[in-house]
mmCIF file of C-alpha atoms in Angstrom:
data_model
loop_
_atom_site.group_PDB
_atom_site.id
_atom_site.type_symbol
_atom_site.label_atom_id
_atom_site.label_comp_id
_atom_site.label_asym_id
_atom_site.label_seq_id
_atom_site.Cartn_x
_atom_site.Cartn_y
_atom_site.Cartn_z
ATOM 1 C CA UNK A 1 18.004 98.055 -58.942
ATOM 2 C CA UNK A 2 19.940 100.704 -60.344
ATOM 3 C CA UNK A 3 18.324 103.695 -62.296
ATOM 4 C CA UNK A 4 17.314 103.199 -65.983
ATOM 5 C CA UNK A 5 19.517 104.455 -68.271
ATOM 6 C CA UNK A 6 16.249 106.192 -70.102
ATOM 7 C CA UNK A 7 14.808 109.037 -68.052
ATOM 8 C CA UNK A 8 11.564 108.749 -69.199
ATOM 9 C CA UNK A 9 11.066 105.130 -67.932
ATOM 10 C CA UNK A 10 11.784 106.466 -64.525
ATOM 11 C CA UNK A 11 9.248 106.774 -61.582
ATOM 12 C CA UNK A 12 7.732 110.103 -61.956
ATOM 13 C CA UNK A 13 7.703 110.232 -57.689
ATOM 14 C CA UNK A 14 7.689 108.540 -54.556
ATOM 15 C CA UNK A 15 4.051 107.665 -54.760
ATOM 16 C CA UNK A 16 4.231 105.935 -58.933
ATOM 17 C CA UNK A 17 7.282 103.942 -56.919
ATOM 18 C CA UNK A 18 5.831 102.871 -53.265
ATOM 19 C CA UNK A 19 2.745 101.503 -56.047
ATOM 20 C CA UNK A 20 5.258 99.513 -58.413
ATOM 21 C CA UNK A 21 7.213 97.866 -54.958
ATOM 22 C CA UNK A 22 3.614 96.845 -53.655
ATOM 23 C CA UNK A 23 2.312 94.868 -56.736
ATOM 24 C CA UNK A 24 6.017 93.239 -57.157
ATOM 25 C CA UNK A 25 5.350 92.392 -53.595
ATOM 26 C CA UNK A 26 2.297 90.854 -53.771
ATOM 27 C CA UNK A 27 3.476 88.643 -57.207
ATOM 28 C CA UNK A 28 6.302 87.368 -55.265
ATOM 29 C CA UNK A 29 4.484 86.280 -52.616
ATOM 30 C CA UNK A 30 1.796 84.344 -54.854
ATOM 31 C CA UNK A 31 4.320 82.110 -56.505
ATOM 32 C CA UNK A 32 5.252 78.403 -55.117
ATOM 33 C CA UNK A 33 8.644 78.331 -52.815
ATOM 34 C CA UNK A 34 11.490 77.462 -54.984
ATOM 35 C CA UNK A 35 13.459 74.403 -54.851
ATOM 36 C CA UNK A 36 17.002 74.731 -53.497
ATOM 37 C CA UNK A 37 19.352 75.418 -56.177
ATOM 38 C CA UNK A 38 21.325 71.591 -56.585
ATOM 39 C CA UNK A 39 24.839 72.110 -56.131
ATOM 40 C CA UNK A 40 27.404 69.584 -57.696
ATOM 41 C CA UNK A 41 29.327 67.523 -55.633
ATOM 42 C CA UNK A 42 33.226 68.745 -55.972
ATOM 43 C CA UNK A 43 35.163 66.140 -57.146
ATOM 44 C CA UNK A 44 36.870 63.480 -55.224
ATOM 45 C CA UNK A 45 40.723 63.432 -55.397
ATOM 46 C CA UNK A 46 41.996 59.790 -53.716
ATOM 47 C CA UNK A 47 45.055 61.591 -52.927
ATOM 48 C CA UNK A 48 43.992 63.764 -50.370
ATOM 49 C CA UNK A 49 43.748 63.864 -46.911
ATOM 50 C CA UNK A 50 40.982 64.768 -44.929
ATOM 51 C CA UNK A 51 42.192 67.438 -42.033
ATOM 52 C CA UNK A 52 41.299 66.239 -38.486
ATOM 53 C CA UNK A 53 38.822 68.307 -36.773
ATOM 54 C CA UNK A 54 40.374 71.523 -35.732
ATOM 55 C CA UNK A 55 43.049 71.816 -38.172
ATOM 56 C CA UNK A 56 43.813 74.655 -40.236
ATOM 57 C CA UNK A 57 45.631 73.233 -43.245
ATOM 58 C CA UNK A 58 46.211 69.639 -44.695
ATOM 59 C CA UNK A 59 48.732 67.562 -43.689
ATOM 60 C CA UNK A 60 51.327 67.438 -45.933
ATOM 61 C CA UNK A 61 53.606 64.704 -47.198
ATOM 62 C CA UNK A 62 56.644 64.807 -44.491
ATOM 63 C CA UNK A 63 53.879 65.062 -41.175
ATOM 64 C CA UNK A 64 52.171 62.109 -42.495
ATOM 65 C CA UNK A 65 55.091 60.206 -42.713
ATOM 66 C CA UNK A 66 56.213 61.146 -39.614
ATOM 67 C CA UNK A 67 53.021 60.428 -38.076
ATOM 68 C CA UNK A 68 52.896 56.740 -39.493
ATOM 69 C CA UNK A 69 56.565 56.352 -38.395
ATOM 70 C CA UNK A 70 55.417 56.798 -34.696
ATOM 71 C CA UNK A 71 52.707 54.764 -35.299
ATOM 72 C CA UNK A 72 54.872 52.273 -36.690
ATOM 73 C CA UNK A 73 57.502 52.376 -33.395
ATOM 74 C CA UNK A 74 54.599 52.363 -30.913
ATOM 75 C CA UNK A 75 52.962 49.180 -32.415
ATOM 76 C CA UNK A 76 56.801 47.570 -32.483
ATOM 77 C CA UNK A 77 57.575 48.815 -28.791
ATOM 78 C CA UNK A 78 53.891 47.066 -27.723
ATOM 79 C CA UNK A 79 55.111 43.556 -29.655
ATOM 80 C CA UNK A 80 58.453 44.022 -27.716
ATOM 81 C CA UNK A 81 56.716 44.485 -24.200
ATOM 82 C CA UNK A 82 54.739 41.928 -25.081
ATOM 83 C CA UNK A 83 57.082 39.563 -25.810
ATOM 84 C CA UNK A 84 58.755 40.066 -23.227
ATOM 85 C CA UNK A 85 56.208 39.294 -20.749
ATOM 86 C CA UNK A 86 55.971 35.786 -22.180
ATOM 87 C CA UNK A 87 60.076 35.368 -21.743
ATOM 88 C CA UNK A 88 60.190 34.967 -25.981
ATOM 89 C CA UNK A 89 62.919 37.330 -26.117
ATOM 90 C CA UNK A 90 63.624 36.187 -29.239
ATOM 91 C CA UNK A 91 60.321 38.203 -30.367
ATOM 92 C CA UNK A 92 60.972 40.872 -27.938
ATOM 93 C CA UNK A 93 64.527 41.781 -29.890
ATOM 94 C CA UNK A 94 63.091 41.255 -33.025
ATOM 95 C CA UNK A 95 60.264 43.591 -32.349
ATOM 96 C CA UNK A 96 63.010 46.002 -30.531
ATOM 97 C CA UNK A 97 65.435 46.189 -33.624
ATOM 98 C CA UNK A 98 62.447 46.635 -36.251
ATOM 99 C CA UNK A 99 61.835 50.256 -33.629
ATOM 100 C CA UNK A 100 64.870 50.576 -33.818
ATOM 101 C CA UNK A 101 65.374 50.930 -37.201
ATOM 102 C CA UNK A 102 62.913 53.516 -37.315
ATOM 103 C CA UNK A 103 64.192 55.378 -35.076
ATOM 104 C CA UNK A 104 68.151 54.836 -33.553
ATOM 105 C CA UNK A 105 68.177 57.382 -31.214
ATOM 106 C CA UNK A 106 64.745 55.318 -29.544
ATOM 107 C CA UNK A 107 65.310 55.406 -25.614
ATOM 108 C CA UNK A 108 62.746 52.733 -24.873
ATOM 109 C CA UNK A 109 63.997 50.345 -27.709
ATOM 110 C CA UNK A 110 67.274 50.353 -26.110
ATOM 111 C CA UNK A 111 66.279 49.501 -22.466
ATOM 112 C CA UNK A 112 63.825 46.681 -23.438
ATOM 113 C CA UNK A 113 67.072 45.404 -25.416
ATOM 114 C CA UNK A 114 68.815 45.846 -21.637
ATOM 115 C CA UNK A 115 65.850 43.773 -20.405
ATOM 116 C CA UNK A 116 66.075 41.104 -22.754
ATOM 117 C CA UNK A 117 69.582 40.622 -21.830
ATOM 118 C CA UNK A 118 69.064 40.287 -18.854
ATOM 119 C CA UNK A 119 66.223 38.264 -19.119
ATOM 120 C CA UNK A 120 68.040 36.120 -20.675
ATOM 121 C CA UNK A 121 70.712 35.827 -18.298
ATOM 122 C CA UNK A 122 68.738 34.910 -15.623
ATOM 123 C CA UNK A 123 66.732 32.616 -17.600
ATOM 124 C CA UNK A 124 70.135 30.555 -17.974
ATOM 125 C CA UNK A 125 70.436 31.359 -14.763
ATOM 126 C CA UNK A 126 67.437 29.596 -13.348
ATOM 127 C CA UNK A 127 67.919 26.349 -15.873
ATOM 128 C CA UNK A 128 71.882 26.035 -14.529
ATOM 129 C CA UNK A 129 70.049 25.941 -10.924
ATOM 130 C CA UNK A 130 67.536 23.827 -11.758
ATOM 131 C CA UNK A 131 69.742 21.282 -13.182
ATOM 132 C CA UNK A 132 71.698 21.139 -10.406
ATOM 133 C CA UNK A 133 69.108 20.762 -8.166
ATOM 134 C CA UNK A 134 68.795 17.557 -10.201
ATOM 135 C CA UNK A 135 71.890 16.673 -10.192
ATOM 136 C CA UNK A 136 71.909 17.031 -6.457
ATOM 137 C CA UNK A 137 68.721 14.471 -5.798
ATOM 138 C CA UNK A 138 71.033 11.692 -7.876
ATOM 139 C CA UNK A 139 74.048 12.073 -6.185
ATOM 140 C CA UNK A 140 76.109 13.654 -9.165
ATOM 141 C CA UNK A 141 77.949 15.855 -6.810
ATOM 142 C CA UNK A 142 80.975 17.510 -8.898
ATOM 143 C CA UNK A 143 78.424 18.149 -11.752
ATOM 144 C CA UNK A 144 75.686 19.885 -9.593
ATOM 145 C CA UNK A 145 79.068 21.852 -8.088
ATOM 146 C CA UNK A 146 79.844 23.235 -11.612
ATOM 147 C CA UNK A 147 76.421 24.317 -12.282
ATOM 148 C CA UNK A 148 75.969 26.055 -8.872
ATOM 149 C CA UNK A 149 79.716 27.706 -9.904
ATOM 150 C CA UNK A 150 78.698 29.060 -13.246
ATOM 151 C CA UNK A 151 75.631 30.751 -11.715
ATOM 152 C CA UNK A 152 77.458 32.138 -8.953
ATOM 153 C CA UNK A 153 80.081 33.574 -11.391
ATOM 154 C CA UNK A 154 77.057 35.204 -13.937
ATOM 155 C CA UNK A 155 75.744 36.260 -10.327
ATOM 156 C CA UNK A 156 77.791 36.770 -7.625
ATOM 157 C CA UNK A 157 75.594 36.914 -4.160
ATOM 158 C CA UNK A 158 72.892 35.281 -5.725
ATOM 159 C CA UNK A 159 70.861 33.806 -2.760
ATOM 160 C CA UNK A 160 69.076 30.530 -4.291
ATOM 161 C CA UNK A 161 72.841 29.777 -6.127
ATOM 162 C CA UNK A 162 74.964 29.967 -2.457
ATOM 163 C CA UNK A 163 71.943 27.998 -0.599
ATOM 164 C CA UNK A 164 72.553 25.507 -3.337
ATOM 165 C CA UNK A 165 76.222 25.273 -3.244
ATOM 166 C CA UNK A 166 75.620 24.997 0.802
ATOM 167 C CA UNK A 167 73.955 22.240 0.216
ATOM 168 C CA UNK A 168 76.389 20.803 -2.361
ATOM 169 C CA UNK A 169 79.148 21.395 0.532
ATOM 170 C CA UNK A 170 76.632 19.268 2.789
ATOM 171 C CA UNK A 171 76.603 16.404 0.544
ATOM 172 C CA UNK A 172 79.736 16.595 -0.261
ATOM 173 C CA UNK A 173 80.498 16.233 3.571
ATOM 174 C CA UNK A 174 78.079 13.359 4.123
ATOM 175 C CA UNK A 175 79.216 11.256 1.066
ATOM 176 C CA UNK A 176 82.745 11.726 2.469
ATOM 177 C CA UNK A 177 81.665 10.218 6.021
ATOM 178 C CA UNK A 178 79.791 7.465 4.661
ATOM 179 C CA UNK A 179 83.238 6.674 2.379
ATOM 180 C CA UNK A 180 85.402 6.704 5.466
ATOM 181 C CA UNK A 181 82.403 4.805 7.364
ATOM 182 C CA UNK A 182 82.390 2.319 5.044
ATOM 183 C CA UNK A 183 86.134 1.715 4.877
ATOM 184 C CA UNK A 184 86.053 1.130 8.738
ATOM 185 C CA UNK A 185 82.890 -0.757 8.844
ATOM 186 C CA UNK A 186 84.688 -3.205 5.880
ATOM 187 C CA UNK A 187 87.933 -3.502 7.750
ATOM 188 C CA UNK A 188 85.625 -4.683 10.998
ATOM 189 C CA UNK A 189 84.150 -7.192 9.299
ATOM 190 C CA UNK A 190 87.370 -8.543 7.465
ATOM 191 C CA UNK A 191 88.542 -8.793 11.209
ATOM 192 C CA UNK A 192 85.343 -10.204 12.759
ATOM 193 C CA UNK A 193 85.571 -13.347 9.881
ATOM 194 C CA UNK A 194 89.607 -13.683 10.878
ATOM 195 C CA UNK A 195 88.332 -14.218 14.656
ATOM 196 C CA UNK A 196 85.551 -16.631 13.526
ATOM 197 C CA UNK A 197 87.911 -18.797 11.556
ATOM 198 C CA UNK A 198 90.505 -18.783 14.440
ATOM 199 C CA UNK A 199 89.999 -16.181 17.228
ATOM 200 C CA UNK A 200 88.123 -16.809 20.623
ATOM 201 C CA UNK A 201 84.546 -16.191 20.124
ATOM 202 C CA UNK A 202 84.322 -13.009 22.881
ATOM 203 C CA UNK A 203 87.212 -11.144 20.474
ATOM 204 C CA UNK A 204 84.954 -12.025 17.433
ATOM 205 C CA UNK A 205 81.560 -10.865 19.163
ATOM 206 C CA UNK A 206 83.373 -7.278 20.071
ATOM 207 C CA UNK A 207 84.582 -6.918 17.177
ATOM 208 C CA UNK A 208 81.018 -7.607 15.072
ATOM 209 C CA UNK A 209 79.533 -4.739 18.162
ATOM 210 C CA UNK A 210 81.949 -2.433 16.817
ATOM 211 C CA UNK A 211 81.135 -3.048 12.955
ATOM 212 C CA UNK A 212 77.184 -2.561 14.367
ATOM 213 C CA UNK A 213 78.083 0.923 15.514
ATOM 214 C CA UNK A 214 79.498 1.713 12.484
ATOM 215 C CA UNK A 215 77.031 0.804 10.218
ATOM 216 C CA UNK A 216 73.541 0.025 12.637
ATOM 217 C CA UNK A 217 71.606 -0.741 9.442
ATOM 218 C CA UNK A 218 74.614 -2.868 7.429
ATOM 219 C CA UNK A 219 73.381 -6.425 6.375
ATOM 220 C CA UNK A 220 76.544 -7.745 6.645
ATOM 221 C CA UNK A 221 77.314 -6.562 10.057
ATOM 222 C CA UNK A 222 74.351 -8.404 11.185
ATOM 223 C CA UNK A 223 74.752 -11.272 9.417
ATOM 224 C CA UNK A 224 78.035 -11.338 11.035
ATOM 225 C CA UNK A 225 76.578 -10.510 14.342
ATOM 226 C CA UNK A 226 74.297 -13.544 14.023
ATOM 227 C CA UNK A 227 76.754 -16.379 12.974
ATOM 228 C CA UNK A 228 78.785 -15.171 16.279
ATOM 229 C CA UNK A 229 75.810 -15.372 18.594
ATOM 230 C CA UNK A 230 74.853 -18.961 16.891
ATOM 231 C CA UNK A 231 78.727 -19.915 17.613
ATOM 232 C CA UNK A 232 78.586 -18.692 21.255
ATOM 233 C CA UNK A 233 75.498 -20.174 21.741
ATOM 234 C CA UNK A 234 77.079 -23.761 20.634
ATOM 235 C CA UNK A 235 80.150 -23.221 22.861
ATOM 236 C CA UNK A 236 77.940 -22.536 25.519
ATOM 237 C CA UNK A 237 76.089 -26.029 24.680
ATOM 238 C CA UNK A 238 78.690 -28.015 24.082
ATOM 239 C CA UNK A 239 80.576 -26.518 27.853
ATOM 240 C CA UNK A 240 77.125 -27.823 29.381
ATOM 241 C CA UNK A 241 77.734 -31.349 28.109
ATOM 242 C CA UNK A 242 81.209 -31.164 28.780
ATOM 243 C CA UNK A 243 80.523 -30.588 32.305
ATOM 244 C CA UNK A 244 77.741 -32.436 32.169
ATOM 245 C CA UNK A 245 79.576 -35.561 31.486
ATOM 246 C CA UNK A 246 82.866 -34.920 33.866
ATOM 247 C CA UNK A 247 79.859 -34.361 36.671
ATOM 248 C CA UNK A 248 78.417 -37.952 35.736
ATOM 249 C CA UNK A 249 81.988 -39.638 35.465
ATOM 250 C CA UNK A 250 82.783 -38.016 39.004
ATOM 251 C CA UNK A 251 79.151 -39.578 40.144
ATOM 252 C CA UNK A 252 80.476 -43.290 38.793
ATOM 253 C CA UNK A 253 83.336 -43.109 40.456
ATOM 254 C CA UNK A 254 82.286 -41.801 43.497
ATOM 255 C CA UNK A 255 79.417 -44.920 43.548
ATOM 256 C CA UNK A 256 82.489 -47.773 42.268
ATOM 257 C CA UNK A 257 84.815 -46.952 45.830
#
C-alpha cells in the first residue's frame, strides 16, 4: 500500500512494520475462502458468428457468402453425379444449370453437361438398336434397316450397329432366295398339274422331283408328288390287266386251233 499521507501514522521502523504484516497475516488466514466473484454472462447477439477454432477474426459478410455459395455448388454437382448414375439426365441438367448459375465459369458443371449429352445420345442410341433388333425377329426388314442407319450415322463404327446391319444384309439375302425359290417352286407345280391333266405320267413325276428340290418341306409339292405316284401306280395296274387279258385271249386261242 502506498505511504500515508500523515507522517505520524507511519511505521516508526522495520520492526512496528514486520509486527503489523504478521497479525494481517494471521486474520487473513482465519477467515472462510471466498466465493468466486459471479461474472455476468455477455450478451447474446443472434447475428454473430462464432469463429471456427483457430481463427483470428470473424467471418465477415462477403466470406460467408462465399462459403455457402460453394456449399451450395458442391451439394448441386453431387445431385448432378447422382443423377447421372441413374441415366435421369433430366435431373442431372437440372442439378448442372442450378451450379451453374452459381458459378458460370464452373469446370465440372460444364463436363457433366458434356456427359449428359452424350448420355443421352447413346441412350437413343441403344433404344434405335433395340428396336431393330425387334424389328429384325418379325421380319420388318426395311424398318429394322433404317434404325440400324440412324445409329450408324449418330455413330459411325459403332460395333453392335454394323453387326446388326450385317445381319439385316443376311436377311435381306435369305428373304430374297426364298422369293426367287418360291417363284420357281410355283412355276413347277403349275407345270407338274399341266402334265397330270395331259402329259405322260414320267414328265409329270420329274417335274414334281424338281418342285421337291426346290422346296423339300412345301405341302404342295408333296401333295403333288403323291397324286403322281397314286397315278403311276394305276397305270402300272391297269398295264397288268391289260396284259393280263391279251395273255388269256392268246391262251383261248391257242386251246380253240
Amino acid at each position: 500500500p502506498p505511504l500515508h499521507k500523515d507522517p505520524g501514522a507511519r511505521f516508526q521502523d522495520l520492526a512496528s512494520m514486520r509486527k503489523e504484516i504478521a497479525r494481517i497475516q494471521q486474520r487473513l488466514e482465519s477467515l472462510p475462502p471466498e466465493a468466486p466473484a459471479a461474472v455476468s454472462p455477455r450478451p447474446v447477439n443472434e447475428n454473430a458468428t462464432t469463429d471456427p477454432p483457430g481463427s483470428s477474426h470473424a467471418l465477415s459478410t462477403p466470406e460467408r457468402e462465399d462459403n455457402q455459395r460453394q456449399r451450395d455448388i458442391t451439394e448441386h454437382l453431387d445431385q448432378a453425379y447422382s443423377a447421372l448414375r441413374r441415366h435421369d439426365f433430366d435431373a442431372a441438367l437440372t442439378a448442372a444449370r442450378q451450379a451453374l448459375q452459381l458459378n458460370p465459369d464452373l469446370r465440372e458443371a460444364a463436363e457433366i453437361q458434356e456427359r449428359i449429352r452424350l448420355g443421352r445420345e447413346t441412350h437413343q442410341i441403344e433404344q434405335w438398336l433395340a428396336s431393330a433388333e425387334e424389328l429384325l425377329v418379325d421380319g420388318s426388314l426395311t424398318d429394322a434397316q433404317a434404325l440400324a442407319d440412324q445409329a450408324l450415322t449418330a455413330a459411325p463404327g459403332l460395333p453392335a450397329a454394323v453387326k446388326l446391319r450385317e445381319s439385316i444384309d443376311a436377311a435381306r439375302r435369305e428373304a430374297e432366295q426364298n422369293r426367287r425359290r418360291a417363284e420357281a417352286l410355283k412355276a413347277a407345280i403349275t407345270r407338274v398339274e399341266a402334265l397330270l391333266a395331259s402329259g405322260p405320267l414320267d414328265d409329270a413325276a420329274k417335274a414334281a422331283a424338281e418342285a421337291l428340290s426346290l422346296a423339300p418341306e412345301a405341302p404342295e409339292a408333296r401333295a403333288l408328288q403323291r397324286r403322281i405316284q397314286h397315278a403311276i401306280a394305276e397305270r402300272e395296274a391297269l398295264e397288268r390287266r391289260v396284259d393280263q387279258v391279251l395273255r388269256d385271249a392268246d391262251s383261248a386261242a391257242a386251246a380253240g386251233r
